[in-house]
PDB file of N, CA and C in Angstrom:
ATOM      1  N   MET A   1      13.129  -5.503  -5.297  1.00 94.00           N
ATOM      2  CA  MET A   1      12.073  -4.766  -4.647  1.00 94.00           C
ATOM      3  C   MET A   1      10.779  -5.528  -4.877  1.00 94.00           C
ATOM      4  N   GLY A   2      10.114  -5.904  -3.828  1.00 96.00           N
ATOM      5  CA  GLY A   2       8.862  -6.626  -3.933  1.00 96.00           C
ATOM      6  C   GLY A   2       7.672  -5.681  -3.957  1.00 96.00           C
ATOM      7  N   VAL A   3       6.748  -5.946  -4.867  1.00 95.00           N
ATOM      8  CA  VAL A   3       5.520  -5.157  -4.985  1.00 95.00           C
ATOM      9  C   VAL A   3       4.370  -6.077  -5.366  1.00 95.00           C
ATOM     10  N   GLY A   4       3.164  -5.615  -5.104  1.00 94.00           N
ATOM     11  CA  GLY A   4       1.987  -6.355  -5.532  1.00 94.00           C
ATOM     12  C   GLY A   4       1.850  -6.301  -7.044  1.00 94.00           C
ATOM     13  N   LEU A   5       1.515  -7.421  -7.639  1.00 94.00           N
ATOM     14  CA  LEU A   5       1.349  -7.517  -9.084  1.00 94.00           C
ATOM     15  C   LEU A   5       0.223  -6.600  -9.559  1.00 94.00           C
ATOM     16  N   GLY A   6       0.520  -5.760 -10.540  1.00 91.00           N
ATOM     17  CA  GLY A   6      -0.482  -4.883 -11.127  1.00 91.00           C
ATOM     18  C   GLY A   6      -0.839  -3.668 -10.291  1.00 91.00           C
ATOM     19  N   THR A   7      -0.046  -3.363  -9.272  1.00 89.00           N
ATOM     20  CA  THR A   7      -0.338  -2.220  -8.407  1.00 89.00           C
ATOM     21  C   THR A   7       0.298  -0.945  -8.940  1.00 89.00           C
ATOM     22  N   ASN A   8      -0.111   0.172  -8.373  1.00 87.00           N
ATOM     23  CA  ASN A   8       0.522   1.450  -8.707  1.00 87.00           C
ATOM     24  C   ASN A   8       1.984   1.449  -8.310  1.00 87.00           C
ATOM     25  N   TYR A   9       2.331   0.701  -7.262  1.00 88.00           N
ATOM     26  CA  TYR A   9       3.730   0.620  -6.836  1.00 88.00           C
ATOM     27  C   TYR A   9       4.592  -0.011  -7.920  1.00 88.00           C
ATOM     28  N   GLU A  10       4.098  -1.071  -8.525  1.00 92.00           N
ATOM     29  CA  GLU A  10       4.842  -1.716  -9.607  1.00 92.00           C
ATOM     30  C   GLU A  10       5.033  -0.739 -10.764  1.00 92.00           C
ATOM     31  N   LEU A  11       3.964  -0.101 -11.175  1.00 91.00           N
ATOM     32  CA  LEU A  11       4.030   0.851 -12.281  1.00 91.00           C
ATOM     33  C   LEU A  11       4.996   1.984 -11.967  1.00 91.00           C
ATOM     34  N   TRP A  12       4.906   2.547 -10.776  1.00 88.00           N
ATOM     35  CA  TRP A  12       5.772   3.663 -10.396  1.00 88.00           C
ATOM     36  C   TRP A  12       7.235   3.246 -10.419  1.00 88.00           C
ATOM     37  N   LEU A  13       7.550   2.079  -9.848  1.00 89.00           N
ATOM     38  CA  LEU A  13       8.938   1.608  -9.846  1.00 89.00           C
ATOM     39  C   LEU A  13       9.481   1.446 -11.257  1.00 89.00           C
ATOM     40  N   ARG A  14       8.719   0.793 -12.107  1.00 91.00           N
ATOM     41  CA  ARG A  14       9.181   0.538 -13.476  1.00 91.00           C
ATOM     42  C   ARG A  14       9.385   1.838 -14.253  1.00 91.00           C
ATOM     43  N   GLU A  15       8.579   2.861 -13.957  1.00 91.00           N
ATOM     44  CA  GLU A  15       8.687   4.118 -14.683  1.00 91.00           C
ATOM     45  C   GLU A  15       9.709   5.093 -14.092  1.00 91.00           C
ATOM     46  N   ASN A  16      10.037   4.941 -12.812  1.00 89.00           N
ATOM     47  CA  ASN A  16      10.833   5.969 -12.146  1.00 89.00           C
ATOM     48  C   ASN A  16      12.165   5.527 -11.566  1.00 89.00           C
ATOM     49  N   VAL A  17      12.409   4.237 -11.459  1.00 88.00           N
ATOM     50  CA  VAL A  17      13.645   3.776 -10.836  1.00 88.00           C
ATOM     51  C   VAL A  17      14.383   2.862 -11.814  1.00 88.00           C
ATOM     52  N   GLN A  18      15.531   3.320 -12.262  1.00 91.00           N
ATOM     53  CA  GLN A  18      16.343   2.537 -13.192  1.00 91.00           C
ATOM     54  C   GLN A  18      17.166   1.491 -12.444  1.00 91.00           C
ATOM     55  N   GLY A  19      17.294   0.315 -13.015  1.00 92.00           N
ATOM     56  CA  GLY A  19      18.168  -0.715 -12.485  1.00 92.00           C
ATOM     57  C   GLY A  19      17.639  -1.489 -11.286  1.00 92.00           C
ATOM     58  N   VAL A  20      16.398  -1.295 -10.918  1.00 91.00           N
ATOM     59  CA  VAL A  20      15.849  -2.045  -9.789  1.00 91.00           C
ATOM     60  C   VAL A  20      15.276  -3.370 -10.286  1.00 91.00           C
ATOM     61  N   ASP A  21      15.503  -4.408  -9.508  1.00 94.00           N
ATOM     62  CA  ASP A  21      14.955  -5.730  -9.813  1.00 94.00           C
ATOM     63  C   ASP A  21      13.562  -5.793  -9.193  1.00 94.00           C
ATOM     64  N   VAL A  22      12.534  -5.569  -9.999  1.00 95.00           N
ATOM     65  CA  VAL A  22      11.153  -5.556  -9.517  1.00 95.00           C
ATOM     66  C   VAL A  22      10.611  -6.979  -9.528  1.00 95.00           C
ATOM     67  N   ARG A  23      10.204  -7.433  -8.368  1.00 96.00           N
ATOM     68  CA  ARG A  23       9.582  -8.762  -8.253  1.00 96.00           C
ATOM     69  C   ARG A  23       8.141  -8.574  -7.827  1.00 96.00           C
ATOM     70  N   THR A  24       7.235  -9.151  -8.593  1.00 97.00           N
ATOM     71  CA  THR A  24       5.811  -8.971  -8.322  1.00 97.00           C
ATOM     72  C   THR A  24       5.244 -10.184  -7.591  1.00 97.00           C
ATOM     73  N   TYR A  25       4.250  -9.910  -6.755  1.00 97.00           N
ATOM     74  CA  TYR A  25       3.630 -10.941  -5.930  1.00 97.00           C
ATOM     75  C   TYR A  25       2.116 -10.869  -6.056  1.00 97.00           C
ATOM     76  N   ASP A  26       1.497 -12.052  -6.116  1.00 96.00           N
ATOM     77  CA  ASP A  26       0.041 -12.135  -6.165  1.00 96.00           C
ATOM     78  C   ASP A  26      -0.596 -11.919  -4.799  1.00 96.00           C
ATOM     79  N   ASP A  27       0.173 -12.137  -3.745  1.00 95.00           N
ATOM     80  CA  ASP A  27      -0.381 -11.999  -2.399  1.00 95.00           C
ATOM     81  C   ASP A  27       0.656 -11.371  -1.470  1.00 95.00           C
ATOM     82  N   ASP A  28       0.168 -10.768  -0.409  1.00 92.00           N
ATOM     83  CA  ASP A  28       1.063 -10.101   0.537  1.00 92.00           C
ATOM     84  C   ASP A  28       1.885 -11.074   1.360  1.00 92.00           C
ATOM     85  N   ALA A  29       1.297 -12.187   1.758  1.00 93.00           N
ATOM     86  CA  ALA A  29       1.994 -13.125   2.634  1.00 93.00           C
ATOM     87  C   ALA A  29       3.312 -13.613   2.022  1.00 93.00           C
ATOM     88  N   THR A  30       3.303 -13.945   0.746  1.00 96.00           N
ATOM     89  CA  THR A  30       4.521 -14.418   0.084  1.00 96.00           C
ATOM     90  C   THR A  30       5.546 -13.303  -0.024  1.00 96.00           C
ATOM     91  N   LYS A  31       5.081 -12.118  -0.334  1.00 95.00           N
ATOM     92  CA  LYS A  31       5.977 -10.955  -0.418  1.00 95.00           C
ATOM     93  C   LYS A  31       6.643 -10.709   0.934  1.00 95.00           C
ATOM     94  N   TYR A  32       5.866 -10.752   2.017  1.00 92.00           N
ATOM     95  CA  TYR A  32       6.409 -10.523   3.350  1.00 92.00           C
ATOM     96  C   TYR A  32       7.391 -11.621   3.744  1.00 92.00           C
ATOM     97  N   GLN A  33       7.063 -12.861   3.415  1.00 94.00           N
ATOM     98  CA  GLN A  33       7.971 -13.956   3.752  1.00 94.00           C
ATOM     99  C   GLN A  33       9.289 -13.830   2.990  1.00 94.00           C
ATOM    100  N   ASP A  34       9.219 -13.504   1.700  1.00 96.00           N
ATOM    101  CA  ASP A  34      10.455 -13.340   0.923  1.00 96.00           C
ATOM    102  C   ASP A  34      11.332 -12.231   1.495  1.00 96.00           C
ATOM    103  N   LEU A  35      10.719 -11.196   2.017  1.00 94.00           N
ATOM    104  CA  LEU A  35      11.484 -10.125   2.662  1.00 94.00           C
ATOM    105  C   LEU A  35      12.140 -10.643   3.941  1.00 94.00           C
ATOM    106  N   ARG A  36      11.375 -11.342   4.750  1.00 91.00           N
ATOM    107  CA  ARG A  36      11.918 -11.838   6.024  1.00 91.00           C
ATOM    108  C   ARG A  36      13.060 -12.826   5.835  1.00 91.00           C
ATOM    109  N   ILE A  37      12.987 -13.669   4.811  1.00 94.00           N
ATOM    110  CA  ILE A  37      14.043 -14.685   4.639  1.00 94.00           C
ATOM    111  C   ILE A  37      15.157 -14.235   3.693  1.00 94.00           C
ATOM    112  N   GLY A  38      15.070 -13.015   3.184  1.00 94.00           N
ATOM    113  CA  GLY A  38      16.173 -12.456   2.404  1.00 94.00           C
ATOM    114  C   GLY A  38      16.136 -12.683   0.906  1.00 94.00           C
ATOM    115  N   ARG A  39      15.049 -13.181   0.365  1.00 96.00           N
ATOM    116  CA  ARG A  39      14.959 -13.333  -1.101  1.00 96.00           C
ATOM    117  C   ARG A  39      14.888 -11.975  -1.801  1.00 96.00           C
ATOM    118  N   ILE A  40      14.322 -10.994  -1.101  1.00 95.00           N
ATOM    119  CA  ILE A  40      14.289  -9.617  -1.599  1.00 95.00           C
ATOM    120  C   ILE A  40      14.775  -8.713  -0.474  1.00 95.00           C
ATOM    121  N   ASP A  41      15.256  -7.534  -0.847  1.00 94.00           N
ATOM    122  CA  ASP A  41      15.820  -6.609   0.140  1.00 94.00           C
ATOM    123  C   ASP A  41      14.800  -5.627   0.694  1.00 94.00           C
ATOM    124  N   ALA A  42      13.739  -5.377  -0.043  1.00 93.00           N
ATOM    125  CA  ALA A  42      12.757  -4.373   0.378  1.00 93.00           C
ATOM    126  C   ALA A  42      11.434  -4.632  -0.321  1.00 93.00           C
ATOM    127  N   ILE A  43      10.383  -4.046   0.249  1.00 94.00           N
ATOM    128  CA  ILE A  43       9.069  -4.068  -0.395  1.00 94.00           C
ATOM    129  C   ILE A  43       8.559  -2.635  -0.431  1.00 94.00           C
ATOM    130  N   LEU A  44       7.713  -2.370  -1.386  1.00 92.00           N
ATOM    131  CA  LEU A  44       7.106  -1.054  -1.509  1.00 92.00           C
ATOM    132  C   LEU A  44       5.613  -1.215  -1.287  1.00 92.00           C
ATOM    133  N   ILE A  45       5.137  -0.703  -0.142  1.00 90.00           N
ATOM    134  CA  ILE A  45       3.728  -0.833   0.232  1.00 90.00           C
ATOM    135  C   ILE A  45       3.246   0.468   0.850  1.00 90.00           C
ATOM    136  N   ASP A  46       1.963   0.554   1.089  1.00 86.00           N
ATOM    137  CA  ASP A  46       1.322   1.685   1.745  1.00 86.00           C
ATOM    138  C   ASP A  46       1.906   1.889   3.141  1.00 86.00           C
ATOM    139  N   ARG A  47       2.048   3.143   3.542  1.00 84.00           N
ATOM    140  CA  ARG A  47       2.636   3.459   4.846  1.00 84.00           C
ATOM    141  C   ARG A  47       1.876   2.799   6.004  1.00 84.00           C
ATOM    142  N   LEU A  48       0.558   2.839   5.982  1.00 86.00           N
ATOM    143  CA  LEU A  48      -0.203   2.221   7.074  1.00 86.00           C
ATOM    144  C   LEU A  48      -0.003   0.715   7.113  1.00 86.00           C
ATOM    145  N   ALA A  49       0.044   0.097   5.943  1.00 88.00           N
ATOM    146  CA  ALA A  49       0.303  -1.346   5.885  1.00 88.00           C
ATOM    147  C   ALA A  49       1.705  -1.648   6.407  1.00 88.00           C
ATOM    148  N   ALA A  50       2.656  -0.781   6.092  1.00 90.00           N
ATOM    149  CA  ALA A  50       4.027  -0.975   6.557  1.00 90.00           C
ATOM    150  C   ALA A  50       4.111  -0.880   8.078  1.00 90.00           C
ATOM    151  N   LEU A  51       3.455   0.121   8.646  1.00 90.00           N
ATOM    152  CA  LEU A  51       3.473   0.275  10.102  1.00 90.00           C
ATOM    153  C   LEU A  51       2.810  -0.917  10.782  1.00 90.00           C
ATOM    154  N   ASP A  52       1.721  -1.422  10.196  1.00 92.00           N
ATOM    155  CA  ASP A  52       1.057  -2.602  10.737  1.00 92.00           C
ATOM    156  C   ASP A  52       1.961  -3.823  10.642  1.00 92.00           C
ATOM    157  N   LEU A  53       2.678  -3.972   9.544  1.00 91.00           N
ATOM    158  CA  LEU A  53       3.595  -5.101   9.372  1.00 91.00           C
ATOM    159  C   LEU A  53       4.712  -5.052  10.406  1.00 91.00           C
ATOM    160  N   VAL A  54       5.254  -3.885  10.664  1.00 91.00           N
ATOM    161  CA  VAL A  54       6.298  -3.739  11.680  1.00 91.00           C
ATOM    162  C   VAL A  54       5.766  -4.177  13.039  1.00 91.00           C
ATOM    163  N   LYS A  55       4.551  -3.746  13.355  1.00 93.00           N
ATOM    164  CA  LYS A  55       3.944  -4.111  14.635  1.00 93.00           C
ATOM    165  C   LYS A  55       3.731  -5.627  14.731  1.00 93.00           C
ATOM    166  N   LYS A  56       3.190  -6.219  13.660  1.00 91.00           N
ATOM    167  CA  LYS A  56       2.902  -7.661  13.678  1.00 91.00           C
ATOM    168  C   LYS A  56       4.163  -8.511  13.725  1.00 91.00           C
ATOM    169  N   THR A  57       5.271  -7.997  13.218  1.00 90.00           N
ATOM    170  CA  THR A  57       6.528  -8.752  13.218  1.00 90.00           C
ATOM    171  C   THR A  57       7.409  -8.364  14.405  1.00 90.00           C
ATOM    172  N   HIS A  58       6.823  -7.660  15.380  1.00 92.00           N
ATOM    173  CA  HIS A  58       7.520  -7.281  16.608  1.00 92.00           C
ATOM    174  C   HIS A  58       8.822  -6.542  16.327  1.00 92.00           C
ATOM    175  N   ASN A  59       8.744  -5.590  15.413  1.00 88.00           N
ATOM    176  CA  ASN A  59       9.873  -4.711  15.064  1.00 88.00           C
ATOM    177  C   ASN A  59      11.069  -5.434  14.448  1.00 88.00           C
ATOM    178  N   THR A  60      10.849  -6.610  13.852  1.00 88.00           N
ATOM    179  CA  THR A  60      11.944  -7.267  13.143  1.00 88.00           C
ATOM    180  C   THR A  60      12.124  -6.665  11.755  1.00 88.00           C
ATOM    181  N   LEU A  61      11.128  -5.908  11.303  1.00 88.00           N
ATOM    182  CA  LEU A  61      11.213  -5.154  10.054  1.00 88.00           C
ATOM    183  C   LEU A  61      11.064  -3.680  10.401  1.00 88.00           C
ATOM    184  N   ALA A  62      11.469  -2.807   9.494  1.00 89.00           N
ATOM    185  CA  ALA A  62      11.395  -1.372   9.763  1.00 89.00           C
ATOM    186  C   ALA A  62      10.895  -0.627   8.539  1.00 89.00           C
ATOM    187  N   VAL A  63      10.245   0.502   8.789  1.00 89.00           N
ATOM    188  CA  VAL A  63       9.830   1.407   7.724  1.00 89.00           C
ATOM    189  C   VAL A  63      11.019   2.307   7.422  1.00 89.00           C
ATOM    190  N   ALA A  64      11.325   2.450   6.148  1.00 87.00           N
ATOM    191  CA  ALA A  64      12.469   3.283   5.763  1.00 87.00           C
ATOM    192  C   ALA A  64      12.103   4.148   4.566  1.00 87.00           C
ATOM    193  N   GLY A  65      12.833   5.200   4.387  1.00 80.00           N
ATOM    194  CA  GLY A  65      12.634   6.061   3.223  1.00 80.00           C
ATOM    195  C   GLY A  65      11.598   7.136   3.481  1.00 80.00           C
ATOM    196  N   ARG A  66      11.411   7.946   2.465  1.00 77.00           N
ATOM    197  CA  ARG A  66      10.464   9.042   2.562  1.00 77.00           C
ATOM    198  C   ARG A  66       9.294   8.785   1.626  1.00 77.00           C
ATOM    199  N   LEU A  67       8.246   9.569   1.791  1.00 72.00           N
ATOM    200  CA  LEU A  67       7.084   9.459   0.921  1.00 72.00           C
ATOM    201  C   LEU A  67       7.526   9.731  -0.518  1.00 72.00           C
ATOM    202  N   PHE A  68       7.235   8.819  -1.412  1.00 70.00           N
ATOM    203  CA  PHE A  68       7.661   8.996  -2.791  1.00 70.00           C
ATOM    204  C   PHE A  68       6.519   9.435  -3.691  1.00 70.00           C
ATOM    205  N   HIS A  69       5.291   9.162  -3.265  1.00 67.00           N
ATOM    206  CA  HIS A  69       4.150   9.490  -4.114  1.00 67.00           C
ATOM    207  C   HIS A  69       2.890   9.466  -3.263  1.00 67.00           C
ATOM    208  N   ALA A  70       2.121  10.528  -3.326  1.00 69.00           N
ATOM    209  CA  ALA A  70       0.850  10.572  -2.592  1.00 69.00           C
ATOM    210  C   ALA A  70      -0.254  10.034  -3.488  1.00 69.00           C
ATOM    211  N   SER A  71      -1.004   9.083  -2.972  1.00 65.00           N
ATOM    212  CA  SER A  71      -2.118   8.499  -3.725  1.00 65.00           C
ATOM    213  C   SER A  71      -3.428   8.964  -3.106  1.00 65.00           C
ATOM    214  N   PRO A  72      -4.266   9.617  -3.880  1.00 66.00           N
ATOM    215  CA  PRO A  72      -5.558  10.029  -3.330  1.00 66.00           C
ATOM    216  C   PRO A  72      -6.434   8.805  -3.049  1.00 66.00           C
ATOM    217  N   ARG A  73      -7.299   8.936  -2.079  1.00 64.00           N
ATOM    218  CA  ARG A  73      -8.208   7.850  -1.727  1.00 64.00           C
ATOM    219  C   ARG A  73      -9.603   8.175  -2.244  1.00 64.00           C
ATOM    220  N   ALA A  74     -10.379   7.146  -2.471  1.00 66.00           N
ATOM    221  CA  ALA A  74     -11.755   7.334  -2.949  1.00 66.00           C
ATOM    222  C   ALA A  74     -12.661   6.327  -2.259  1.00 66.00           C
ATOM    223  N   TRP A  75     -13.900   6.726  -2.074  1.00 62.00           N
ATOM    224  CA  TRP A  75     -14.924   5.830  -1.533  1.00 62.00           C
ATOM    225  C   TRP A  75     -16.006   5.677  -2.575  1.00 62.00           C
ATOM    226  N   HIS A  76     -16.495   4.482  -2.701  1.00 65.00           N
ATOM    227  CA  HIS A  76     -17.579   4.217  -3.641  1.00 65.00           C
ATOM    228  C   HIS A  76     -18.829   3.879  -2.842  1.00 65.00           C
ATOM    229  N   TYR A  77     -19.938   4.423  -3.258  1.00 63.00           N
ATOM    230  CA  TYR A  77     -21.198   4.152  -2.584  1.00 63.00           C
ATOM    231  C   TYR A  77     -22.325   4.251  -3.598  1.00 63.00           C
ATOM    232  N   ALA A  78     -23.441   3.621  -3.269  1.00 66.00           N
ATOM    233  CA  ALA A  78     -24.596   3.663  -4.156  1.00 66.00           C
ATOM    234  C   ALA A  78     -25.127   5.093  -4.229  1.00 66.00           C
ATOM    235  N   LYS A  79     -25.510   5.526  -5.409  1.00 63.00           N
ATOM    236  CA  LYS A  79     -25.977   6.894  -5.622  1.00 63.00           C
ATOM    237  C   LYS A  79     -27.124   7.252  -4.685  1.00 63.00           C
ATOM    238  N   GLU A  80     -27.956   6.267  -4.405  1.00 63.00           N
ATOM    239  CA  GLU A  80     -29.117   6.514  -3.558  1.00 63.00           C
ATOM    240  C   GLU A  80     -28.761   6.641  -2.079  1.00 63.00           C
ATOM    241  N   THR A  81     -27.547   6.313  -1.720  1.00 67.00           N
ATOM    242  CA  THR A  81     -27.155   6.273  -0.319  1.00 67.00           C
ATOM    243  C   THR A  81     -26.561   7.614   0.114  1.00 67.00           C
ATOM    244  N   ARG A  82     -27.382   8.615   0.164  1.00 67.00           N
ATOM    245  CA  ARG A  82     -26.928   9.952   0.568  1.00 67.00           C
ATOM    246  C   ARG A  82     -26.468   9.973   2.026  1.00 67.00           C
ATOM    247  N   LYS A  83     -27.108   9.149   2.860  1.00 69.00           N
ATOM    248  CA  LYS A  83     -26.733   9.104   4.265  1.00 69.00           C
ATOM    249  C   LYS A  83     -25.260   8.699   4.407  1.00 69.00           C
ATOM    250  N   CYS A  84     -24.851   7.722   3.625  1.00 67.00           N
ATOM    251  CA  CYS A  84     -23.455   7.270   3.644  1.00 67.00           C
ATOM    252  C   CYS A  84     -22.529   8.423   3.254  1.00 67.00           C
ATOM    253  N   TRP A  85     -22.874   9.154   2.219  1.00 66.00           N
ATOM    254  CA  TRP A  85     -22.061  10.286   1.765  1.00 66.00           C
ATOM    255  C   TRP A  85     -21.944  11.345   2.860  1.00 66.00           C
ATOM    256  N   ARG A  86     -23.061  11.676   3.483  1.00 70.00           N
ATOM    257  CA  ARG A  86     -23.031  12.685   4.551  1.00 70.00           C
ATOM    258  C   ARG A  86     -22.179  12.200   5.722  1.00 70.00           C
ATOM    259  N   LEU A  87     -22.282  10.923   6.030  1.00 70.00           N
ATOM    260  CA  LEU A  87     -21.499  10.356   7.120  1.00 70.00           C
ATOM    261  C   LEU A  87     -20.004  10.456   6.822  1.00 70.00           C
ATOM    262  N   LEU A  88     -19.611  10.047   5.644  1.00 66.00           N
ATOM    263  CA  LEU A  88     -18.197  10.100   5.269  1.00 66.00           C
ATOM    264  C   LEU A  88     -17.656  11.511   5.234  1.00 66.00           C
ATOM    265  N   THR A  89     -18.343  12.397   4.540  1.00 69.00           N
ATOM    266  CA  THR A  89     -17.830  13.755   4.397  1.00 69.00           C
ATOM    267  C   THR A  89     -17.879  14.514   5.711  1.00 69.00           C
ATOM    268  N   GLY A  90     -18.873  14.271   6.523  1.00 69.00           N
ATOM    269  CA  GLY A  90     -18.957  14.930   7.821  1.00 69.00           C
ATOM    270  C   GLY A  90     -17.828  14.532   8.747  1.00 69.00           C
ATOM    271  N   ARG A  91     -17.536  13.272   8.787  1.00 59.00           N
ATOM    272  CA  ARG A  91     -16.474  12.791   9.671  1.00 59.00           C
ATOM    273  C   ARG A  91     -15.090  13.142   9.161  1.00 59.00           C
ATOM    274  N   LEU A  92     -14.911  13.149   7.858  1.00 53.00           N
ATOM    275  CA  LEU A  92     -13.585  13.407   7.313  1.00 53.00           C
ATOM    276  C   LEU A  92     -13.209  14.887   7.344  1.00 53.00           C
ATOM    277  N   THR A  93     -14.200  15.749   7.392  1.00 49.00           N
ATOM    278  CA  THR A  93     -13.891  17.173   7.381  1.00 49.00           C
ATOM    279  C   THR A  93     -13.812  17.765   8.785  1.00 49.00           C
ATOM    280  N   GLN A  94     -14.128  16.998   9.791  1.00 44.00           N
ATOM    281  CA  GLN A  94     -14.062  17.514  11.173  1.00 44.00           C
ATOM    282  C   GLN A  94     -12.659  17.487  11.706  1.00 44.00           C
TER     283      GLN A  94
END
């Protein structure tokens, strides 16, 4: 199973899946290539990244499995930038 080095995916796999061969990658391109040429059988990535990868590879890869863990998202902004905060929260709650 290919994952990004030091990611939550790596940590989750090591803590929750027994007997999996976890291979870590410093970059996405190498991880994707190893999947395409058969060095690894699967990768664990964000759903949106997976859907984008399927599109970019013209459906030669597929998204499989179910959601295993929901990760909350966060935005960072300068404390003084209230306009940014209002913009984000206004758009996300509509």
